[in-house]
Amino acid sequence: MSRTVFITGASSGFGAASARLFAQAGDRLVLAARRLEPLQALQEELQGQTEIHAVQLDVRDRVAVEQTVAGLPEPFRAIDILLNNAGLALGLEPAHQVSLDDWDTMIDTNIKGLTYCTRFILPGMVARNRGHVINIGSTAGAWPYAGGNVYGGTKAFVEQFTRNLRTDLQGTMVRATCIAPGMAETEFSNVRFKGDSARAARVYEGSTPLSAHDVASIIRWVADQPPHVNINTLEVMCIDQSWAPLAVHRT
Ligand code: NDP
Ligand code: 8X3
């Protein structure tokens, strides 16, 4: 049976790749992001496979999120899967030098935007006793690194929020999953470094990072599990990535 999937951040990276994989399954898609043009291009690409509703949405805008969910056209109203994927990192400066505006943007998007989408979509899932909230966390939520400050903090929120969601949903058939990928090559670093594509490319140089398709395949796999199976948290890294030792400052 085809599902209705609401994807935030569908204009690039994991979101767009997931749209392609859900479309292959014949799932109906709501594609949301701030940039309408790439959403429309994706809609054109996929509309032979399934029904698509593309909507310009800034997840930081609580009223817009509420109106978008309330105003979905009939075939898209009963959302089965919410893929809370919209998010970003900005900068790598240490906490005492960072731009406070960047911190605001990350908190507003990665935390508040994600909670708005969840809060407005979840009641329908509970009423239908069917649904799945898939949140995109990050290895940065568990493993600190220099300059990861608020970005890592927002992703730690996503992981714990997901666990707490599942606790609230105990007794229902609504699932909640946090997928925490490590380094993946998308527009992510270009956004983090504010369009400095040479610096962004250096992040992936000499390694084989995860691709958007790799992560989307995991998202599809998580969503395709039988309804009684809830993947709580799933961390994934490319084989070229692991952990650094603890730091020691020596004089
Ligand atoms: P991309 O930059 O390629 O995609 C990010 C998506 O988020 C875009 O579609 C962007 O669309 C959307 N977005 C950003 N801000 C908003 C907003 N305010 N409202 C609506 N949409 C927004 O990066 P990824 O695909 O890599 O990132 C997807 C998620 O995965 C993010 O949450 C990121 O933190 C996380 N992640 C990424 C990793 C990586 O290494 N790439 C690893 C671990 C997690 P638009 O600009 O059109 O609004
Ligand atoms: C993205 C992975 O390591 O750049 O969440 O924070 S990392």
PDB file of C-alpha atoms and ligand atoms in Angstrom:
ATOM      1  CA  MET A   1       0.000   0.000   0.000  1.00  0.00           C
ATOM      2  CA  SER A   2       1.421   3.391  -0.911  1.00  0.00           C
ATOM      3  CA  ARG A   3       2.250   5.830   1.876  1.00  0.00           C
ATOM      4  CA  THR A   4       2.193   9.612   2.148  1.00  0.00           C
ATOM      5  CA  VAL A   5       5.625  10.986   3.009  1.00  0.00           C
ATOM      6  CA  PHE A   6       6.258  14.574   4.104  1.00  0.00           C
ATOM      7  CA  ILE A   7       9.928  15.464   3.523  1.00  0.00           C
ATOM      8  CA  THR A   8      11.458  18.665   4.853  1.00  0.00           C
ATOM      9  CA  GLY A   9      14.642  19.839   3.144  1.00  0.00           C
ATOM     10  CA  ALA A  10      13.698  18.027  -0.062  1.00  0.00           C
ATOM     11  CA  SER A  11      15.483  20.515  -2.328  1.00  0.00           C
ATOM     12  CA  SER A  12      18.888  18.805  -2.047  1.00  0.00           C
ATOM     13  CA  GLY A  13      21.024  16.162  -0.345  1.00  0.00           C
ATOM     14  CA  PHE A  14      19.362  13.471   1.802  1.00  0.00           C
ATOM     15  CA  GLY A  15      15.884  14.934   1.325  1.00  0.00           C
ATOM     16  CA  ALA A  16      15.971  14.889  -2.482  1.00  0.00           C
ATOM     17  CA  ALA A  17      17.593  11.421  -2.546  1.00  0.00           C
ATOM     18  CA  SER A  18      14.919  10.106  -0.176  1.00  0.00           C
ATOM     19  CA  ALA A  19      12.184  11.570  -2.372  1.00  0.00           C
ATOM     20  CA  ARG A  20      13.592   9.580  -5.291  1.00  0.00           C
ATOM     21  CA  LEU A  21      13.628   6.326  -3.297  1.00  0.00           C
ATOM     22  CA  PHE A  22      10.144   6.785  -1.818  1.00  0.00           C
ATOM     23  CA  ALA A  23       8.848   7.640  -5.300  1.00  0.00           C
ATOM     24  CA  GLN A  24      10.242   4.309  -6.538  1.00  0.00           C
ATOM     25  CA  ALA A  25       7.958   2.626  -3.993  1.00  0.00           C
ATOM     26  CA  GLY A  26       4.996   4.612  -5.382  1.00  0.00           C
ATOM     27  CA  ASP A  27       4.690   6.674  -2.189  1.00  0.00           C
ATOM     28  CA  ARG A  28       2.868  10.017  -2.411  1.00  0.00           C
ATOM     29  CA  LEU A  29       5.235  12.883  -1.558  1.00  0.00           C
ATOM     30  CA  VAL A  30       5.023  16.303   0.015  1.00  0.00           C
ATOM     31  CA  LEU A  31       8.303  18.047  -0.786  1.00  0.00           C
ATOM     32  CA  ALA A  32       9.125  21.078   1.382  1.00  0.00           C
ATOM     33  CA  ALA A  33      12.047  23.524   1.441  1.00  0.00           C
ATOM     34  CA  ARG A  34      12.724  27.226   1.116  1.00  0.00           C
ATOM     35  CA  ARG A  35      13.923  27.007  -2.507  1.00  0.00           C
ATOM     36  CA  LEU A  36      10.962  26.262  -4.742  1.00  0.00           C
ATOM     37  CA  GLU A  37      12.886  25.843  -8.010  1.00  0.00           C
ATOM     38  CA  PRO A  38      14.761  22.629  -7.123  1.00  0.00           C
ATOM     39  CA  LEU A  39      11.558  21.256  -5.599  1.00  0.00           C
ATOM     40  CA  GLN A  40       9.707  21.876  -8.847  1.00  0.00           C
ATOM     41  CA  ALA A  41      12.527  20.259 -10.835  1.00  0.00           C
ATOM     42  CA  LEU A  42      12.293  17.211  -8.569  1.00  0.00           C
ATOM     43  CA  GLN A  43       8.523  17.193  -8.923  1.00  0.00           C
ATOM     44  CA  GLU A  44       8.887  17.164 -12.701  1.00  0.00           C
ATOM     45  CA  GLU A  45      11.436  14.355 -12.521  1.00  0.00           C
ATOM     46  CA  LEU A  46       9.261  12.152 -10.298  1.00  0.00           C
ATOM     47  CA  GLN A  47       5.706  12.931 -11.300  1.00  0.00           C
ATOM     48  CA  GLY A  48       5.516   9.984 -13.724  1.00  0.00           C
ATOM     49  CA  GLN A  49       6.108   7.685 -10.745  1.00  0.00           C
ATOM     50  CA  THR A  50       3.827   9.111  -8.079  1.00  0.00           C
ATOM     51  CA  GLU A  51       1.756  12.093  -6.911  1.00  0.00           C
ATOM     52  CA  ILE A  52       3.831  15.032  -5.692  1.00  0.00           C
ATOM     53  CA  HIS A  53       2.933  18.202  -3.803  1.00  0.00           C
ATOM     54  CA  ALA A  54       5.812  20.693  -3.708  1.00  0.00           C
ATOM     55  CA  VAL A  55       5.573  23.472  -1.164  1.00  0.00           C
ATOM     56  CA  GLN A  56       7.829  26.397  -0.333  1.00  0.00           C
ATOM     57  CA  LEU A  57       8.303  26.299   3.433  1.00  0.00           C
ATOM     58  CA  ASP A  58      10.742  27.743   5.939  1.00  0.00           C
ATOM     59  CA  VAL A  59      10.459  25.350   8.878  1.00  0.00           C
ATOM     60  CA  ARG A  60      11.514  28.165  11.230  1.00  0.00           C
ATOM     61  CA  ASP A  61       8.186  29.879  10.555  1.00  0.00           C
ATOM     62  CA  ARG A  62       5.770  28.256  13.002  1.00  0.00           C
ATOM     63  CA  VAL A  63       2.656  29.812  11.463  1.00  0.00           C
ATOM     64  CA  ALA A  64       3.729  28.750   7.966  1.00  0.00           C
ATOM     65  CA  VAL A  65       4.328  25.172   9.152  1.00  0.00           C
ATOM     66  CA  GLU A  66       0.879  25.075  10.759  1.00  0.00           C
ATOM     67  CA  GLN A  67      -0.806  26.529   7.658  1.00  0.00           C
ATOM     68  CA  THR A  68       1.075  24.217   5.307  1.00  0.00           C
ATOM     69  CA  VAL A  69       0.034  21.110   7.226  1.00  0.00           C
ATOM     70  CA  ALA A  70      -3.568  22.332   7.632  1.00  0.00           C
ATOM     71  CA  GLY A  71      -3.779  23.314   3.949  1.00  0.00           C
ATOM     72  CA  LEU A  72      -2.490  20.106   2.378  1.00  0.00           C
ATOM     73  CA  PRO A  73      -4.635  18.981  -0.564  1.00  0.00           C
ATOM     74  CA  GLU A  74      -6.843  15.952   0.123  1.00  0.00           C
ATOM     75  CA  PRO A  75      -4.645  13.136  -1.222  1.00  0.00           C
ATOM     76  CA  PHE A  76      -1.719  14.355   0.925  1.00  0.00           C
ATOM     77  CA  ARG A  77      -3.498  15.010   4.217  1.00  0.00           C
ATOM     78  CA  ALA A  78      -2.991  11.680   5.980  1.00  0.00           C
ATOM     79  CA  ILE A  79       0.767  11.697   6.464  1.00  0.00           C
ATOM     80  CA  ASP A  80       2.288   8.288   7.170  1.00  0.00           C
ATOM     81  CA  ILE A  81       5.940   9.321   7.337  1.00  0.00           C
ATOM     82  CA  LEU A  82       7.386  12.632   8.436  1.00  0.00           C
ATOM     83  CA  LEU A  83      11.033  12.885   7.421  1.00  0.00           C
ATOM     84  CA  ASN A  84      12.378  15.716   9.557  1.00  0.00           C
ATOM     85  CA  ASN A  85      15.497  16.301   7.494  1.00  0.00           C
ATOM     86  CA  ALA A  86      15.749  20.098   6.998  1.00  0.00           C
ATOM     87  CA  GLY A  87      18.789  21.341   8.825  1.00  0.00           C
ATOM     88  CA  LEU A  88      22.176  22.905   8.578  1.00  0.00           C
ATOM     89  CA  ALA A  89      25.488  23.706  10.184  1.00  0.00           C
ATOM     90  CA  LEU A  90      26.951  27.194   9.947  1.00  0.00           C
ATOM     91  CA  GLY A  91      30.632  27.856  10.597  1.00  0.00           C
ATOM     92  CA  LEU A  92      33.312  26.009  12.535  1.00  0.00           C
ATOM     93  CA  GLU A  93      34.530  28.855  14.740  1.00  0.00           C
ATOM     94  CA  PRO A  94      35.154  28.228  18.437  1.00  0.00           C
ATOM     95  CA  ALA A  95      32.293  29.158  20.764  1.00  0.00           C
ATOM     96  CA  HIS A  96      33.895  32.410  21.923  1.00  0.00           C
ATOM     97  CA  GLN A  97      34.202  33.723  18.372  1.00  0.00           C
ATOM     98  CA  VAL A  98      31.169  32.361  16.604  1.00  0.00           C
ATOM     99  CA  SER A  99      28.388  34.473  15.086  1.00  0.00           C
ATOM    100  CA  LEU A 100      25.383  34.493  17.388  1.00  0.00           C
ATOM    101  CA  ASP A 101      23.166  34.814  14.309  1.00  0.00           C
ATOM    102  CA  ASP A 102      24.540  31.485  13.074  1.00  0.00           C
ATOM    103  CA  TRP A 103      23.717  29.883  16.425  1.00  0.00           C
ATOM    104  CA  ASP A 104      20.187  31.309  16.221  1.00  0.00           C
ATOM    105  CA  THR A 105      19.710  29.947  12.707  1.00  0.00           C
ATOM    106  CA  MET A 106      20.853  26.452  13.681  1.00  0.00           C
ATOM    107  CA  ILE A 107      18.683  26.360  16.803  1.00  0.00           C
ATOM    108  CA  ASP A 108      15.676  27.787  14.945  1.00  0.00           C
ATOM    109  CA  THR A 109      16.012  25.282  12.088  1.00  0.00           C
ATOM    110  CA  ASN A 110      17.418  22.080  13.573  1.00  0.00           C
ATOM    111  CA  ILE A 111      15.518  22.229  16.857  1.00  0.00           C
ATOM    112  CA  LYS A 112      12.541  24.540  16.619  1.00  0.00           C
ATOM    113  CA  GLY A 113      11.656  23.814  12.983  1.00  0.00           C
ATOM    114  CA  LEU A 114      11.825  20.092  13.635  1.00  0.00           C
ATOM    115  CA  THR A 115       9.565  20.380  16.672  1.00  0.00           C
ATOM    116  CA  TYR A 116       7.027  22.537  14.759  1.00  0.00           C
ATOM    117  CA  CYS A 117       6.737  19.969  11.964  1.00  0.00           C
ATOM    118  CA  THR A 118       6.435  17.160  14.486  1.00  0.00           C
ATOM    119  CA  ARG A 119       3.844  18.910  16.635  1.00  0.00           C
ATOM    120  CA  PHE A 120       1.555  19.802  13.734  1.00  0.00           C
ATOM    121  CA  ILE A 121       1.768  16.426  11.978  1.00  0.00           C
ATOM    122  CA  LEU A 122       1.796  14.046  14.957  1.00  0.00           C
ATOM    123  CA  PRO A 123      -1.869  14.410  16.074  1.00  0.00           C
ATOM    124  CA  GLY A 124      -3.105  12.987  12.761  1.00  0.00           C
ATOM    125  CA  MET A 125      -0.744  10.043  13.086  1.00  0.00           C
ATOM    126  CA  VAL A 126      -1.927   9.305  16.618  1.00  0.00           C
ATOM    127  CA  ALA A 127      -5.587   9.643  15.569  1.00  0.00           C
ATOM    128  CA  ARG A 128      -5.008   7.143  12.744  1.00  0.00           C
ATOM    129  CA  ASN A 129      -2.836   4.978  15.023  1.00  0.00           C
ATOM    130  CA  ARG A 130      -0.309   4.785  12.203  1.00  0.00           C
ATOM    131  CA  GLY A 131       2.778   6.783  11.345  1.00  0.00           C
ATOM    132  CA  HIS A 132       6.499   7.228  11.558  1.00  0.00           C
ATOM    133  CA  VAL A 133       8.571  10.270  12.485  1.00  0.00           C
ATOM    134  CA  ILE A 134      12.080   9.897  11.116  1.00  0.00           C
ATOM    135  CA  ASN A 135      14.439  12.553  12.430  1.00  0.00           C
ATOM    136  CA  ILE A 136      17.858  13.231  10.961  1.00  0.00           C
ATOM    137  CA  GLY A 137      20.396  13.641  13.734  1.00  0.00           C
ATOM    138  CA  SER A 138      24.145  13.402  13.261  1.00  0.00           C
ATOM    139  CA  THR A 139      27.242  11.788  14.662  1.00  0.00           C
ATOM    140  CA  ALA A 140      27.901  15.367  15.801  1.00  0.00           C
ATOM    141  CA  GLY A 141      25.129  14.859  18.362  1.00  0.00           C
ATOM    142  CA  ALA A 142      27.140  12.181  20.149  1.00  0.00           C
ATOM    143  CA  TRP A 143      30.781  12.879  19.297  1.00  0.00           C
ATOM    144  CA  PRO A 144      32.156  16.354  19.957  1.00  0.00           C
ATOM    145  CA  TYR A 145      34.610  18.086  17.630  1.00  0.00           C
ATOM    146  CA  ALA A 146      36.208  21.516  17.617  1.00  0.00           C
ATOM    147  CA  GLY A 147      33.785  24.038  16.186  1.00  0.00           C
ATOM    148  CA  GLY A 148      30.835  21.647  16.448  1.00  0.00           C
ATOM    149  CA  ASN A 149      29.469  23.591  19.458  1.00  0.00           C
ATOM    150  CA  VAL A 150      25.827  24.463  18.766  1.00  0.00           C
ATOM    151  CA  TYR A 151      25.439  22.273  15.674  1.00  0.00           C
ATOM    152  CA  GLY A 152      26.341  19.188  17.741  1.00  0.00           C
ATOM    153  CA  GLY A 153      24.103  20.465  20.515  1.00  0.00           C
ATOM    154  CA  THR A 154      21.118  20.703  18.181  1.00  0.00           C
ATOM    155  CA  LYS A 155      21.700  17.147  16.952  1.00  0.00           C
ATOM    156  CA  ALA A 156      21.979  15.833  20.519  1.00  0.00           C
ATOM    157  CA  PHE A 157      18.563  17.407  21.035  1.00  0.00           C
ATOM    158  CA  VAL A 158      17.224  15.575  17.979  1.00  0.00           C
ATOM    159  CA  GLU A 159      18.378  12.215  19.305  1.00  0.00           C
ATOM    160  CA  GLN A 160      16.945  12.636  22.808  1.00  0.00           C
ATOM    161  CA  PHE A 161      13.765  14.261  21.499  1.00  0.00           C
ATOM    162  CA  THR A 162      13.244  11.204  19.307  1.00  0.00           C
ATOM    163  CA  ARG A 163      13.594   8.836  22.258  1.00  0.00           C
ATOM    164  CA  ASN A 164      11.210  10.928  24.322  1.00  0.00           C
ATOM    165  CA  LEU A 165       8.736  11.012  21.436  1.00  0.00           C
ATOM    166  CA  ARG A 166       8.669   7.212  21.312  1.00  0.00           C
ATOM    167  CA  THR A 167       8.052   7.197  25.059  1.00  0.00           C
ATOM    168  CA  ASP A 168       5.066   9.502  24.646  1.00  0.00           C
ATOM    169  CA  LEU A 169       3.842   7.322  21.780  1.00  0.00           C
ATOM    170  CA  GLN A 170       4.008   4.111  23.800  1.00  0.00           C
ATOM    171  CA  GLY A 171       0.790   2.184  23.239  1.00  0.00           C
ATOM    172  CA  THR A 172       0.317   3.565  19.731  1.00  0.00           C
ATOM    173  CA  MET A 173       1.568   2.221  16.401  1.00  0.00           C
ATOM    174  CA  VAL A 174       3.369   5.506  15.682  1.00  0.00           C
ATOM    175  CA  ARG A 175       7.096   4.995  15.327  1.00  0.00           C
ATOM    176  CA  ALA A 176       9.984   7.379  15.977  1.00  0.00           C
ATOM    177  CA  THR A 177      13.517   6.972  14.692  1.00  0.00           C
ATOM    178  CA  CYS A 178      16.673   9.057  14.806  1.00  0.00           C
ATOM    179  CA  ILE A 179      19.196   8.396  12.040  1.00  0.00           C
ATOM    180  CA  ALA A 180      22.623   9.856  12.804  1.00  0.00           C
ATOM    181  CA  PRO A 181      24.915   9.934   9.778  1.00  0.00           C
ATOM    182  CA  GLY A 182      28.560  10.943   9.794  1.00  0.00           C
ATOM    183  CA  MET A 183      30.333  12.750   6.971  1.00  0.00           C
ATOM    184  CA  ALA A 184      28.250  12.742   3.799  1.00  0.00           C
ATOM    185  CA  GLU A 185      28.837  14.702   0.612  1.00  0.00           C
ATOM    186  CA  THR A 186      25.864  16.946  -0.110  1.00  0.00           C
ATOM    187  CA  GLU A 187      25.426  20.736  -0.117  1.00  0.00           C
ATOM    188  CA  PHE A 188      26.028  20.548   3.660  1.00  0.00           C
ATOM    189  CA  SER A 189      29.646  21.818   3.727  1.00  0.00           C
ATOM    190  CA  ASN A 190      28.976  24.418   1.073  1.00  0.00           C
ATOM    191  CA  VAL A 191      26.251  25.796   3.339  1.00  0.00           C
ATOM    192  CA  ARG A 192      28.457  25.481   6.437  1.00  0.00           C
ATOM    193  CA  PHE A 193      31.236  27.466   4.735  1.00  0.00           C
ATOM    194  CA  LYS A 194      28.792  29.938   3.203  1.00  0.00           C
ATOM    195  CA  GLY A 195      29.488  29.210  -0.433  1.00  0.00           C
ATOM    196  CA  ASP A 196      33.255  28.603  -0.155  1.00  0.00           C
ATOM    197  CA  SER A 197      33.098  25.510  -2.354  1.00  0.00           C
ATOM    198  CA  ALA A 198      36.886  24.954  -2.360  1.00  0.00           C
ATOM    199  CA  ARG A 199      36.845  24.687   1.441  1.00  0.00           C
ATOM    200  CA  ALA A 200      33.766  22.487   1.258  1.00  0.00           C
ATOM    201  CA  ALA A 201      35.457  20.130  -1.217  1.00  0.00           C
ATOM    202  CA  ARG A 202      38.455  19.736   1.139  1.00  0.00           C
ATOM    203  CA  VAL A 203      36.177  18.128   3.752  1.00  0.00           C
ATOM    204  CA  TYR A 204      35.746  15.092   1.490  1.00  0.00           C
ATOM    205  CA  GLU A 205      39.179  15.104  -0.231  1.00  0.00           C
ATOM    206  CA  GLY A 206      40.956  11.748  -0.349  1.00  0.00           C
ATOM    207  CA  SER A 207      38.059   9.852   1.233  1.00  0.00           C
ATOM    208  CA  THR A 208      34.866   8.156   0.135  1.00  0.00           C
ATOM    209  CA  PRO A 209      32.176   9.870   2.208  1.00  0.00           C
ATOM    210  CA  LEU A 210      28.607   8.662   2.491  1.00  0.00           C
ATOM    211  CA  SER A 211      26.480   9.808  -0.432  1.00  0.00           C
ATOM    212  CA  ALA A 212      22.972  11.204  -0.219  1.00  0.00           C
ATOM    213  CA  HIS A 213      21.790   7.972  -1.833  1.00  0.00           C
ATOM    214  CA  ASP A 214      23.520   5.880   0.874  1.00  0.00           C
ATOM    215  CA  VAL A 215      21.662   7.735   3.607  1.00  0.00           C
ATOM    216  CA  ALA A 216      18.363   7.719   1.695  1.00  0.00           C
ATOM    217  CA  SER A 217      18.638   3.926   1.313  1.00  0.00           C
ATOM    218  CA  ILE A 218      18.919   3.644   5.096  1.00  0.00           C
ATOM    219  CA  ILE A 219      15.937   5.955   5.560  1.00  0.00           C
ATOM    220  CA  ARG A 220      13.884   3.765   3.182  1.00  0.00           C
ATOM    221  CA  TRP A 221      15.024   0.613   4.995  1.00  0.00           C
ATOM    222  CA  VAL A 222      14.017   2.053   8.370  1.00  0.00           C
ATOM    223  CA  ALA A 223      10.616   3.084   6.976  1.00  0.00           C
ATOM    224  CA  ASP A 224      10.075  -0.296   5.301  1.00  0.00           C
ATOM    225  CA  GLN A 225      10.387  -2.361   8.478  1.00  0.00           C
ATOM    226  CA  PRO A 226       7.191  -4.142   9.562  1.00  0.00           C
ATOM    227  CA  PRO A 227       4.894  -1.874  11.625  1.00  0.00           C
ATOM    228  CA  HIS A 228       5.794  -3.566  14.944  1.00  0.00           C
ATOM    229  CA  VAL A 229       9.524  -2.856  14.462  1.00  0.00           C
ATOM    230  CA  ASN A 230      10.851   0.503  15.673  1.00  0.00           C
ATOM    231  CA  ILE A 231      14.468   1.387  14.919  1.00  0.00           C
ATOM    232  CA  ASN A 232      15.212   3.793  17.771  1.00  0.00           C
ATOM    233  CA  THR A 233      18.595   5.211  16.793  1.00  0.00           C
ATOM    234  CA  LEU A 234      20.829   4.334  13.900  1.00  0.00           C
ATOM    235  CA  GLU A 235      24.349   5.751  13.580  1.00  0.00           C
ATOM    236  CA  VAL A 236      26.223   5.347  10.306  1.00  0.00           C
ATOM    237  CA  MET A 237      29.624   6.497   9.074  1.00  0.00           C
ATOM    238  CA  CYS A 238      31.614   5.863   5.936  1.00  0.00           C
ATOM    239  CA  ILE A 239      34.451   3.380   6.328  1.00  0.00           C
ATOM    240  CA  ASP A 240      37.030   6.188   6.115  1.00  0.00           C
ATOM    241  CA  GLN A 241      35.676   7.876   9.247  1.00  0.00           C
ATOM    242  CA  SER A 242      36.069   6.892  12.902  1.00  0.00           C
ATOM    243  CA  TRP A 243      36.848   8.652  16.190  1.00  0.00           C
ATOM    244  CA  ALA A 244      39.799  10.767  17.237  1.00  0.00           C
ATOM    245  CA  PRO A 245      41.472  10.257  20.630  1.00  0.00           C
ATOM    246  CA  LEU A 246      40.671  12.580  23.543  1.00  0.00           C
ATOM    247  CA  ALA A 247      42.662  15.809  23.385  1.00  0.00           C
ATOM    248  CA  VAL A 248      45.416  16.660  25.875  1.00  0.00           C
ATOM    249  CA  HIS A 249      46.784  20.174  26.183  1.00  0.00           C
ATOM    250  CA  ARG A 250      50.478  20.054  27.133  1.00  0.00           C
ATOM    251  CA  THR A 251      52.634  22.966  28.171  1.00  0.00           C
TER     252      THR A 251
HETATM  253  P1  NDP B   1      21.890  19.842   2.249  1.00  0.00           P
HETATM  254  O1  NDP B   1      22.440  21.197   2.518  1.00  0.00           O
HETATM  255  O2  NDP B   1      22.178  19.210   0.932  1.00  0.00           O
HETATM  256  O3  NDP B   1      20.318  19.830   2.492  1.00  0.00           O
HETATM  257  C1  NDP B   1      19.729  20.538   3.555  1.00  0.00           C
HETATM  258  C2  NDP B   1      18.258  20.732   3.231  1.00  0.00           C
HETATM  259  O4  NDP B   1      17.662  21.439   4.325  1.00  0.00           O
HETATM  260  C3  NDP B   1      18.044  21.566   1.984  1.00  0.00           C
HETATM  261  O5  NDP B   1      17.028  20.959   1.209  1.00  0.00           O
HETATM  262  C4  NDP B   1      17.586  22.901   2.528  1.00  0.00           C
HETATM  263  O6  NDP B   1      16.669  23.488   1.599  1.00  0.00           O
HETATM  264  C5  NDP B   1      16.865  22.472   3.787  1.00  0.00           C
HETATM  265  N1  NDP B   1      16.700  23.561   4.744  1.00  0.00           N
HETATM  266  C6  NDP B   1      17.661  24.255   5.404  1.00  0.00           C
HETATM  267  N2  NDP B   1      17.106  25.213   6.166  1.00  0.00           N
HETATM  268  C7  NDP B   1      15.753  25.119   5.979  1.00  0.00           C
HETATM  269  C8  NDP B   1      14.637  25.828   6.485  1.00  0.00           C
HETATM  270  N3  NDP B   1      14.779  26.851   7.341  1.00  0.00           N
HETATM  271  N4  NDP B   1      13.394  25.464   6.082  1.00  0.00           N
HETATM  272  C9  NDP B   1      13.238  24.434   5.223  1.00  0.00           C
HETATM  273  N5  NDP B   1      14.248  23.725   4.705  1.00  0.00           N
HETATM  274  C10 NDP B   1      15.495  24.070   5.081  1.00  0.00           C
HETATM  275  O7  NDP B   1      22.453  18.936   3.420  1.00  0.00           O
HETATM  276  P2  NDP B   1      22.158  17.414   3.841  1.00  0.00           P
HETATM  277  O8  NDP B   1      21.255  16.746   2.899  1.00  0.00           O
HETATM  278  O9  NDP B   1      23.467  16.823   4.124  1.00  0.00           O
HETATM  279  O10 NDP B   1      21.442  17.682   5.223  1.00  0.00           O
HETATM  280  C11 NDP B   1      20.198  17.137   5.569  1.00  0.00           C
HETATM  281  C12 NDP B   1      20.179  16.903   7.066  1.00  0.00           C
HETATM  282  O11 NDP B   1      21.181  15.956   7.396  1.00  0.00           O
HETATM  283  C13 NDP B   1      20.475  18.129   7.920  1.00  0.00           C
HETATM  284  O12 NDP B   1      19.627  18.098   9.041  1.00  0.00           O
HETATM  285  C14 NDP B   1      21.929  17.929   8.333  1.00  0.00           C
HETATM  286  O13 NDP B   1      22.220  18.577   9.537  1.00  0.00           O
HETATM  287  C15 NDP B   1      21.969  16.437   8.471  1.00  0.00           C
HETATM  288  N6  NDP B   1      23.263  15.776   8.394  1.00  0.00           N
HETATM  289  C16 NDP B   1      24.119  15.970   7.350  1.00  0.00           C
HETATM  290  C17 NDP B   1      25.320  15.295   7.286  1.00  0.00           C
HETATM  291  C18 NDP B   1      26.330  15.529   6.210  1.00  0.00           C
HETATM  292  O14 NDP B   1      27.526  15.274   6.440  1.00  0.00           O
HETATM  293  N7  NDP B   1      25.926  15.955   5.023  1.00  0.00           N
HETATM  294  C19 NDP B   1      25.671  14.295   8.302  1.00  0.00           C
HETATM  295  C20 NDP B   1      24.705  14.186   9.372  1.00  0.00           C
HETATM  296  C21 NDP B   1      23.544  14.871   9.387  1.00  0.00           C
HETATM  297  P3  NDP B   1      16.536  25.039   1.293  1.00  0.00           P
HETATM  298  O15 NDP B   1      17.900  25.645   1.370  1.00  0.00           O
HETATM  299  O16 NDP B   1      15.950  25.042  -0.099  1.00  0.00           O
HETATM  300  O17 NDP B   1      15.577  25.531   2.318  1.00  0.00           O
HETATM  301  C1  8X3 B   2      27.235  16.375   9.687  1.00  0.00           C
HETATM  302  C2  8X3 B   2      28.442  15.575  10.069  1.00  0.00           C
HETATM  303  O1  8X3 B   2      30.696  15.684  11.204  1.00  0.00           O
HETATM  304  O2  8X3 B   2      30.108  17.516   9.737  1.00  0.00           O
HETATM  305  O3  8X3 B   2      26.274  16.324  10.676  1.00  0.00           O
HETATM  306  O4  8X3 B   2      29.069  17.307  11.890  1.00  0.00           O
HETATM  307  S1  8X3 B   2      29.615  16.584  10.756  1.00  0.00           S
END
